[in-house]
Amino acid sequence: MKAINTRHNGNYYRSRLEARWAVYFETLKIKFDYEFEGFTTTNHNYLPDFYFPKFGFYGEVKREGFGDEDVERWTEFARESKCPLVVFEGTFCELLGRLIEISASNVGSC
């Protein structure tokens, strides 16, 4: 599925999924910079989707089903830049549903 460029709140997002995550972060009053800084690592050029200055980490938004090449790029970025990277997979609602499912399956095992 091809990404649909989306404008929101003065930013031009490369996909609706990125824009949806931006709305979520704004709703929670989490400050972020979109595509703040690009990096060159040993084998890749990489532009993380979000930077969270208060927390000092980068964020990448991806639909479910990303590949080994993505993981390799992210791992290389984190290792060489020494900057934490969080991957937000799917929509916030999908992620929340998986967290609730994981939590419910572990009830009573603490």
GROMACS .gro file of N, CA, C and O in nm:
model
  440
    1MET      N    1   0.084  -0.117   0.000
    1MET     CA    2   0.000   0.000   0.000
    1MET      C    3   0.089   0.124   0.000
    1MET      O    4   0.181   0.135   0.080
    2LYS      N    5   0.060   0.217  -0.088
    2LYS     CA    6   0.139   0.339  -0.099
    2LYS      C    7   0.096   0.439   0.009
    2LYS      O    8  -0.021   0.459   0.035
    3ALA      N    9   0.197   0.502   0.071
    3ALA     CA   10   0.170   0.603   0.174
    3ALA      C   11   0.106   0.727   0.111
    3ALA      O   12   0.135   0.762  -0.003
    4ILE      N   13   0.019   0.793   0.187
    4ILE     CA   14  -0.048   0.914   0.141
    4ILE      C   15   0.009   1.031   0.221
    4ILE      O   16  -0.004   1.036   0.344
    5ASN      N   17   0.075   1.124   0.151
    5ASN     CA   18   0.128   1.243   0.217
    5ASN      C   19   0.015   1.319   0.284
    5ASN      O   20  -0.094   1.331   0.229
    6THR      N   21   0.044   1.372   0.404
    6THR     CA   22  -0.060   1.437   0.484
    6THR      C   23  -0.003   1.561   0.551
    6THR      O   24   0.103   1.556   0.612
    7ARG      N   25  -0.079   1.671   0.543
    7ARG     CA   26  -0.041   1.793   0.616
    7ARG      C   27  -0.121   1.799   0.745
    7ARG      O   28  -0.240   1.771   0.747
    8HIS      N   29  -0.052   1.835   0.852
    8HIS     CA   30  -0.120   1.851   0.981
    8HIS      C   31  -0.041   1.949   1.066
    8HIS      O   32   0.081   1.933   1.083
    9ASN      N   33  -0.109   2.048   1.117
    9ASN     CA   34  -0.051   2.141   1.215
    9ASN      C   35   0.083   2.200   1.170
    9ASN      O   36   0.176   2.209   1.249
   10GLY      N   37   0.091   2.234   1.042
   10GLY     CA   38   0.211   2.297   0.989
   10GLY      C   39   0.321   2.203   0.944
   10GLY      O   40   0.424   2.246   0.894
   11ASN      N   41   0.303   2.074   0.963
   11ASN     CA   42   0.401   1.975   0.918
   11ASN      C   43   0.348   1.899   0.798
   11ASN      O   44   0.228   1.879   0.783
   12TYR      N   45   0.440   1.854   0.715
   12TYR     CA   46   0.409   1.773   0.599
   12TYR      C   47   0.460   1.632   0.628
   12TYR      O   48   0.580   1.609   0.633
   13TYR      N   49   0.369   1.540   0.657
   13TYR     CA   50   0.405   1.403   0.692
   13TYR      C   51   0.406   1.316   0.568
   13TYR      O   52   0.322   1.332   0.479
   14ARG      N   53   0.495   1.221   0.565
   14ARG     CA   54   0.508   1.133   0.448
   14ARG      C   55   0.400   1.025   0.443
   14ARG      O   56   0.388   0.955   0.345
   15SER      N   57   0.325   1.010   0.552
   15SER     CA   58   0.216   0.912   0.553
   15SER      C   59   0.109   0.954   0.653
   15SER      O   60   0.136   1.030   0.746
   16ARG      N   61  -0.011   0.902   0.632
   16ARG     CA   62  -0.119   0.926   0.729
   16ARG      C   63  -0.088   0.863   0.863
   16ARG      O   64  -0.125   0.915   0.967
   17LEU      N   65  -0.020   0.751   0.860
   17LEU     CA   66   0.015   0.683   0.985
   17LEU      C   67   0.106   0.772   1.070
   17LEU      O   68   0.085   0.786   1.191
   18GLU      N   69   0.205   0.836   1.008
   18GLU     CA   70   0.292   0.928   1.082
   18GLU      C   71   0.210   1.044   1.137
   18GLU      O   72   0.229   1.085   1.252
   19ALA      N   73   0.119   1.097   1.057
   19ALA     CA   74   0.034   1.209   1.102
   19ALA      C   75  -0.054   1.166   1.218
   19ALA      O   76  -0.074   1.243   1.313
   20ARG      N   77  -0.107   1.044   1.214
   20ARG     CA   78  -0.190   0.995   1.325
   20ARG      C   79  -0.110   0.987   1.455
   20ARG      O   80  -0.159   1.020   1.562
   21TRP      N   81   0.014   0.937   1.445
   21TRP     CA   82   0.097   0.931   1.565
   21TRP      C   83   0.127   1.072   1.615
   21TRP      O   84   0.131   1.096   1.736
   22ALA      N   85   0.149   1.168   1.524
   22ALA     CA   86   0.173   1.307   1.564
   22ALA      C   87   0.053   1.361   1.642
   22ALA      O   88   0.069   1.427   1.745
   23VAL      N   89  -0.068   1.332   1.595
   23VAL     CA   90  -0.189   1.376   1.666
   23VAL      C   91  -0.192   1.313   1.805
   23VAL      O   92  -0.223   1.381   1.904
   24TYR      N   93  -0.160   1.188   1.815
   24TYR     CA   94  -0.156   1.119   1.945
   24TYR      C   95  -0.056   1.187   2.039
   24TYR      O   96  -0.088   1.218   2.154
   25PHE      N   97   0.067   1.213   1.989
   25PHE     CA   98   0.168   1.279   2.073
   25PHE      C   99   0.122   1.418   2.115
   25PHE      O  100   0.139   1.457   2.231
   26GLU      N  101   0.062   1.492   2.023
   26GLU     CA  102   0.012   1.627   2.055
   26GLU      C  103  -0.098   1.621   2.161
   26GLU      O  104  -0.102   1.704   2.252
   27THR      N  105  -0.186   1.523   2.148
   27THR     CA  106  -0.295   1.508   2.244
   27THR      C  107  -0.240   1.486   2.385
   27THR      O  108  -0.296   1.538   2.483
   28LEU      N  109  -0.131   1.412   2.394
   28LEU     CA  110  -0.068   1.387   2.524
   28LEU      C  111   0.031   1.497   2.564
   28LEU      O  112   0.097   1.486   2.667
   29LYS      N  113   0.039   1.601   2.480
   29LYS     CA  114   0.129   1.714   2.504
   29LYS      C  115   0.275   1.670   2.512
   29LYS      O  116   0.355   1.722   2.591
   30ILE      N  117   0.310   1.572   2.428
   30ILE     CA  118   0.448   1.526   2.417
   30ILE      C  119   0.512   1.605   2.304
   30ILE      O  120   0.471   1.593   2.188
   31LYS      N  121   0.613   1.686   2.336
   31LYS     CA  122   0.681   1.765   2.234
   31LYS      C  123   0.770   1.675   2.149
   31LYS      O  124   0.838   1.586   2.200
   32PHE      N  125   0.767   1.701   2.018
   32PHE     CA  126   0.849   1.623   1.925
   32PHE      C  127   0.890   1.712   1.809
   32PHE      O  128   0.830   1.816   1.783
   33ASP      N  129   0.992   1.669   1.741
   33ASP     CA  130   1.034   1.729   1.614
   33ASP      C  131   1.017   1.622   1.508
   33ASP      O  132   1.058   1.507   1.529
   34TYR      N  133   0.958   1.660   1.396
   34TYR     CA  134   0.937   1.564   1.288
   34TYR      C  135   1.054   1.571   1.191
   34TYR      O  136   1.093   1.680   1.147
   35GLU      N  137   1.109   1.455   1.157
   35GLU     CA  138   1.225   1.443   1.068
   35GLU      C  139   1.329   1.549   1.101
   35GLU      O  140   1.373   1.628   1.018
   36PHE      N  141   1.369   1.550   1.226
   36PHE     CA  142   1.456   1.650   1.287
   36PHE      C  143   1.597   1.651   1.227
   36PHE      O  144   1.653   1.756   1.202
   37GLU      N  145   1.656   1.532   1.208
   37GLU     CA  146   1.795   1.525   1.168
   37GLU      C  147   1.820   1.393   1.097
   37GLU      O  148   1.777   1.288   1.141
   38GLY      N  149   1.894   1.398   0.987
   38GLY     CA  150   1.932   1.278   0.914
   38GLY      C  151   2.070   1.230   0.958
   38GLY      O  152   2.151   1.308   1.008
   39PHE      N  153   2.096   1.101   0.942
   39PHE     CA  154   2.221   1.041   0.985
   39PHE      C  155   2.279   0.954   0.873
   39PHE      O  156   2.204   0.895   0.796
   40THR      N  157   2.410   0.948   0.870
   40THR     CA  158   2.479   0.855   0.780
   40THR      C  159   2.554   0.757   0.868
   40THR      O  160   2.637   0.797   0.950
   41THR      N  161   2.520   0.629   0.853
   41THR     CA  162   2.589   0.524   0.927
   41THR      C  163   2.679   0.449   0.829
   41THR      O  164   2.688   0.486   0.712
   42THR      N  165   2.742   0.345   0.875
   42THR     CA  166   2.836   0.272   0.790
   42THR      C  167   2.771   0.227   0.658
   42THR      O  168   2.831   0.242   0.551
   43ASN      N  169   2.649   0.176   0.664
   43ASN     CA  170   2.585   0.120   0.545
   43ASN      C  171   2.457   0.189   0.500
   43ASN      O  172   2.398   0.147   0.401
   44HIS      N  173   2.412   0.290   0.574
   44HIS     CA  174   2.281   0.349   0.543
   44HIS      C  175   2.279   0.500   0.566
   44HIS      O  176   2.352   0.552   0.649
   45ASN      N  177   2.191   0.565   0.493
   45ASN     CA  178   2.146   0.700   0.527
   45ASN      C  179   2.012   0.681   0.594
   45ASN      O  180   1.929   0.603   0.547
   46TYR      N  181   1.988   0.753   0.704
   46TYR     CA  182   1.866   0.729   0.779
   46TYR      C  183   1.811   0.859   0.835
   46TYR      O  184   1.884   0.941   0.890
   47LEU      N  185   1.681   0.877   0.819
   47LEU     CA  186   1.609   0.994   0.869
   47LEU      C  187   1.496   0.946   0.959
   47LEU      O  188   1.389   0.906   0.912
   48PRO      N  189   1.519   0.946   1.092
   48PRO     CA  190   1.412   0.901   1.183
   48PRO      C  191   1.289   0.992   1.171
   48PRO      O  192   1.301   1.112   1.143
   49ASP      N  193   1.172   0.935   1.193
   49ASP     CA  194   1.047   1.011   1.181
   49ASP      C  195   1.034   1.118   1.289
   49ASP      O  196   0.994   1.231   1.260
   50PHE      N  197   1.063   1.084   1.412
   50PHE     CA  198   1.040   1.175   1.524
   50PHE      C  199   1.163   1.182   1.614
   50PHE      O  200   1.237   1.085   1.628
   51TYR      N  201   1.178   1.298   1.677
   51TYR     CA  202   1.275   1.314   1.786
   51TYR      C  203   1.200   1.374   1.903
   51TYR      O  204   1.121   1.468   1.887
   52PHE      N  205   1.220   1.317   2.022
   52PHE     CA  206   1.153   1.361   2.144
   52PHE      C  207   1.257   1.425   2.235
   52PHE      O  208   1.325   1.356   2.312
   53PRO      N  209   1.273   1.559   2.226
   53PRO     CA  210   1.383   1.625   2.299
   53PRO      C  211   1.377   1.610   2.451
   53PRO      O  212   1.482   1.595   2.515
   54LYS      N  213   1.258   1.609   2.508
   54LYS     CA  214   1.248   1.596   2.655
   54LYS      C  215   1.300   1.461   2.702
   54LYS      O  216   1.355   1.448   2.811
   55PHE      N  217   1.282   1.359   2.619
   55PHE     CA  218   1.319   1.223   2.657
   55PHE      C  219   1.451   1.177   2.594
   55PHE      O  220   1.506   1.075   2.634
   56GLY      N  221   1.499   1.250   2.492
   56GLY     CA  222   1.627   1.217   2.431
   56GLY      C  223   1.629   1.089   2.350
   56GLY      O  224   1.729   1.017   2.350
   57PHE      N  225   1.519   1.060   2.279
   57PHE     CA  226   1.520   0.943   2.191
   57PHE      C  227   1.449   0.974   2.060
   57PHE      O  228   1.377   1.071   2.048
   58TYR      N  229   1.477   0.890   1.961
   58TYR     CA  230   1.414   0.901   1.830
   58TYR      C  231   1.303   0.798   1.818
   58TYR      O  232   1.304   0.696   1.887
   59GLY      N  233   1.208   0.825   1.728
   59GLY     CA  234   1.098   0.732   1.704
   59GLY      C  235   1.078   0.708   1.556
   59GLY      O  236   1.093   0.800   1.475
   60GLU      N  237   1.047   0.587   1.522
   60GLU     CA  238   1.019   0.546   1.384
   60GLU      C  239   0.880   0.484   1.379
   60GLU      O  240   0.847   0.398   1.461
   61VAL      N  241   0.798   0.528   1.284
   61VAL     CA  242   0.663   0.476   1.268
   61VAL      C  243   0.661   0.383   1.146
   61VAL      O  244   0.706   0.421   1.038
   62LYS      N  245   0.610   0.263   1.165
   62LYS     CA  246   0.601   0.165   1.055
   62LYS      C  247   0.471   0.087   1.065
   62LYS      O  248   0.423   0.058   1.174
   63ARG      N  249   0.419   0.052   0.950
   63ARG     CA  250   0.308  -0.043   0.945
   63ARG      C  251   0.361  -0.179   0.989
   63ARG      O  252   0.481  -0.203   0.986
   64GLU      N  253   0.270  -0.266   1.024
   64GLU     CA  254   0.311  -0.403   1.058
   64GLU      C  255   0.376  -0.468   0.937
   64GLU      O  256   0.343  -0.437   0.823
   65GLY      N  257   0.468  -0.555   0.963
   65GLY     CA  258   0.529  -0.633   0.855
   65GLY      C  259   0.655  -0.571   0.798
   65GLY      O  260   0.688  -0.596   0.683
   66PHE      N  261   0.728  -0.492   0.876
   66PHE     CA  262   0.855  -0.440   0.826
   66PHE      C  263   0.955  -0.554   0.815
   66PHE      O  264   0.936  -0.661   0.872
   67GLY      N  265   1.062  -0.529   0.741
   67GLY     CA  266   1.154  -0.638   0.711
   67GLY      C  267   1.287  -0.633   0.784
   67GLY      O  268   1.315  -0.541   0.861
   68ASP      N  269   1.368  -0.733   0.755
   68ASP     CA  270   1.500  -0.745   0.817
   68ASP      C  271   1.589  -0.625   0.784
   68ASP      O  272   1.669  -0.582   0.866
   69GLU      N  273   1.574  -0.571   0.663
   69GLU     CA  274   1.655  -0.456   0.623
   69GLU      C  275   1.625  -0.335   0.711
   69GLU      O  276   1.714  -0.259   0.748
   70ASP      N  277   1.496  -0.318   0.747
   70ASP     CA  278   1.459  -0.210   0.838
   70ASP      C  279   1.526  -0.228   0.974
   70ASP      O  280   1.585  -0.135   1.029
   71VAL      N  281   1.517  -0.348   1.027
   71VAL     CA  282   1.576  -0.378   1.158
   71VAL      C  283   1.727  -0.356   1.155
   71VAL      O  284   1.785  -0.299   1.249
   72GLU      N  285   1.790  -0.397   1.048
   72GLU     CA  286   1.935  -0.377   1.033
   72GLU      C  287   1.969  -0.227   1.035
   72GLU      O  288   2.062  -0.185   1.104
   73ARG      N  289   1.894  -0.148   0.960
   73ARG     CA  290   1.917  -0.003   0.955
   73ARG      C  291   1.898   0.060   1.093
   73ARG      O  292   1.978   0.141   1.138
   74TRP      N  293   1.790   0.023   1.162
   74TRP     CA  294   1.762   0.079   1.295
   74TRP      C  295   1.869   0.040   1.397
   74TRP      O  296   1.912   0.121   1.478
   75THR      N  297   1.909  -0.085   1.392
   75THR     CA  298   2.011  -0.134   1.485
   75THR      C  299   2.144  -0.063   1.463
   75THR      O  300   2.210  -0.020   1.557
   76GLU      N  301   2.181  -0.049   1.337
   76GLU     CA  302   2.305   0.021   1.303
   76GLU      C  303   2.299   0.167   1.348
   76GLU      O  304   2.395   0.220   1.404
   77PHE      N  305   2.185   0.231   1.326
   77PHE     CA  306   2.167   0.370   1.370
   77PHE      C  307   2.186   0.382   1.521
   77PHE      O  308   2.262   0.466   1.569
   78ALA      N  309   2.116   0.300   1.597
   78ALA     CA  310   2.122   0.307   1.743
   78ALA      C  311   2.262   0.278   1.794
   78ALA      O  312   2.312   0.346   1.884
   79ARG      N  313   2.327   0.180   1.736
   79ARG     CA  314   2.462   0.142   1.780
   79ARG      C  315   2.562   0.254   1.749
   79ARG      O  316   2.639   0.295   1.836
   80GLU      N  317   2.561   0.305   1.627
   80GLU     CA  318   2.662   0.403   1.587
   80GLU      C  319   2.634   0.543   1.642
   80GLU      O  320   2.728   0.617   1.672
   81SER      N  321   2.508   0.581   1.655
   81SER     CA  322   2.476   0.715   1.705
   81SER      C  323   2.469   0.720   1.858
   81SER      O  324   2.472   0.828   1.916
   82LYS      N  325   2.457   0.601   1.918
   82LYS     CA  326   2.438   0.589   2.063
   82LYS      C  327   2.312   0.662   2.109
   82LYS      O  328   2.304   0.713   2.221
   83CYS      N  329   2.213   0.667   2.019
   83CYS     CA  330   2.083   0.729   2.048
   83CYS      C  331   1.976   0.621   2.052
   83CYS      O  332   1.967   0.541   1.959
   84PRO      N  333   1.895   0.619   2.156
   84PRO     CA  334   1.785   0.522   2.160
   84PRO      C  335   1.685   0.546   2.048
   84PRO      O  336   1.659   0.661   2.010
   85LEU      N  337   1.629   0.439   1.994
   85LEU     CA  338   1.527   0.445   1.889
   85LEU      C  339   1.411   0.355   1.929
   85LEU      O  340   1.431   0.238   1.961
   86VAL      N  341   1.289   0.410   1.927
   86VAL     CA  342   1.169   0.333   1.955
   86VAL      C  343   1.091   0.319   1.825
   86VAL      O  344   1.070   0.419   1.755
   87VAL      N  345   1.050   0.198   1.792
   87VAL     CA  346   0.971   0.174   1.671
   87VAL      C  347   0.824   0.161   1.713
   87VAL      O  348   0.789   0.076   1.795
   88PHE      N  349   0.741   0.248   1.656
   88PHE     CA  350   0.596   0.245   1.680
   88PHE      C  351   0.534   0.171   1.562
   88PHE      O  352   0.528   0.223   1.452
   89GLU      N  353   0.489   0.049   1.586
   89GLU     CA  354   0.438  -0.037   1.480
   89GLU      C  355   0.287  -0.028   1.472
   89GLU      O  356   0.217  -0.055   1.570
   90GLY      N  357   0.235   0.008   1.355
   90GLY     CA  358   0.091   0.019   1.335
   90GLY      C  359   0.037   0.146   1.398
   90GLY      O  360   0.110   0.240   1.425
   91THR      N  361  -0.094   0.149   1.421
   91THR     CA  362  -0.155   0.266   1.483
   91THR      C  363  -0.145   0.254   1.634
   91THR      O  364  -0.120   0.147   1.689
   92PHE      N  365  -0.170   0.365   1.702
   92PHE     CA  366  -0.169   0.364   1.848
   92PHE      C  367  -0.273   0.266   1.901
   92PHE      O  368  -0.247   0.191   1.995
   93CYS      N  369  -0.392   0.265   1.841
   93CYS     CA  370  -0.499   0.175   1.887
   93CYS      C  371  -0.458   0.028   1.872
   93CYS      O  372  -0.485  -0.053   1.961
   94GLU      N  373  -0.390  -0.005   1.761
   94GLU     CA  374  -0.343  -0.142   1.742
   94GLU      C  375  -0.239  -0.178   1.848
   94GLU      O  376  -0.241  -0.286   1.906
   95LEU      N  377  -0.148  -0.085   1.874
   95LEU     CA  378  -0.044  -0.108   1.974
   95LEU      C  379  -0.106  -0.125   2.112
   95LEU      O  380  -0.072  -0.217   2.186
   96LEU      N  381  -0.200  -0.038   2.147
   96LEU     CA  382  -0.267  -0.047   2.276
   96LEU      C  383  -0.339  -0.181   2.290
   96LEU      O  384  -0.333  -0.246   2.394
   97GLY      N  385  -0.405  -0.225   2.184
   97GLY     CA  386  -0.473  -0.354   2.187
   97GLY      C  387  -0.378  -0.468   2.213
   97GLY      O  388  -0.407  -0.559   2.291
   98ARG      N  389  -0.258  -0.465   2.151
   98ARG     CA  390  -0.159  -0.570   2.174
   98ARG      C  391  -0.108  -0.566   2.318
   98ARG      O  392  -0.087  -0.669   2.380
   99LEU      N  393  -0.088  -0.444   2.372
   99LEU     CA  394  -0.040  -0.432   2.510
   99LEU      C  395  -0.143  -0.486   2.608
   99LEU      O  396  -0.108  -0.555   2.704
  100ILE      N  397  -0.270  -0.455   2.587
  100ILE     CA  398  -0.376  -0.505   2.674
  100ILE      C  399  -0.384  -0.657   2.664
  100ILE      O  400  -0.396  -0.726   2.764
  101GLU      N  401  -0.372  -0.709   2.543
  101GLU     CA  402  -0.376  -0.854   2.521
  101GLU      C  403  -0.260  -0.922   2.595
  101GLU      O  404  -0.278  -1.023   2.662
  102ILE      N  405  -0.141  -0.865   2.584
  102ILE     CA  406  -0.023  -0.921   2.651
  102ILE      C  407  -0.043  -0.912   2.803
  102ILE      O  408  -0.018  -1.008   2.876
  103SER      N  409  -0.090  -0.799   2.851
  103SER     CA  410  -0.112  -0.779   2.994
  103SER      C  411  -0.214  -0.879   3.048
  103SER      O  412  -0.194  -0.941   3.151
  104ALA      N  413  -0.327  -0.895   2.975
  104ALA     CA  414  -0.432  -0.986   3.020
  104ALA      C  415  -0.385  -1.131   3.022
  104ALA      O  416  -0.423  -1.208   3.111
  105SER      N  417  -0.297  -1.167   2.929
  105SER     CA  418  -0.251  -1.305   2.925
  105SER      C  419  -0.153  -1.335   3.038
  105SER      O  420  -0.128  -1.451   3.069
  106ASN      N  421  -0.099  -1.231   3.101
  106ASN     CA  422  -0.001  -1.250   3.208
  106ASN      C  423  -0.061  -1.227   3.347
  106ASN      O  424   0.013  -1.227   3.445
  107VAL      N  425  -0.190  -1.206   3.356
  107VAL     CA  426  -0.252  -1.180   3.485
  107VAL      C  427  -0.230  -1.301   3.577
  107VAL      O  428  -0.249  -1.415   3.538
  108GLY      N  429  -0.187  -1.273   3.697
  108GLY     CA  430  -0.168  -1.380   3.794
  108GLY      C  431  -0.030  -1.444   3.789
  108GLY      O  432   0.000  -1.531   3.868
  109SER      N  433   0.054  -1.400   3.697
  109SER     CA  434   0.185  -1.464   3.687
  109SER      C  435   0.295  -1.383   3.752
  109SER      O  436   0.411  -1.415   3.739
  110CYS      N  437   0.260  -1.275   3.822
  110CYS     CA  438   0.363  -1.190   3.886
  110CYS      C  439   0.418  -1.257   4.011
  110CYS      O  440   0.354  -1.326   4.080
   0.00000   0.00000   0.00000
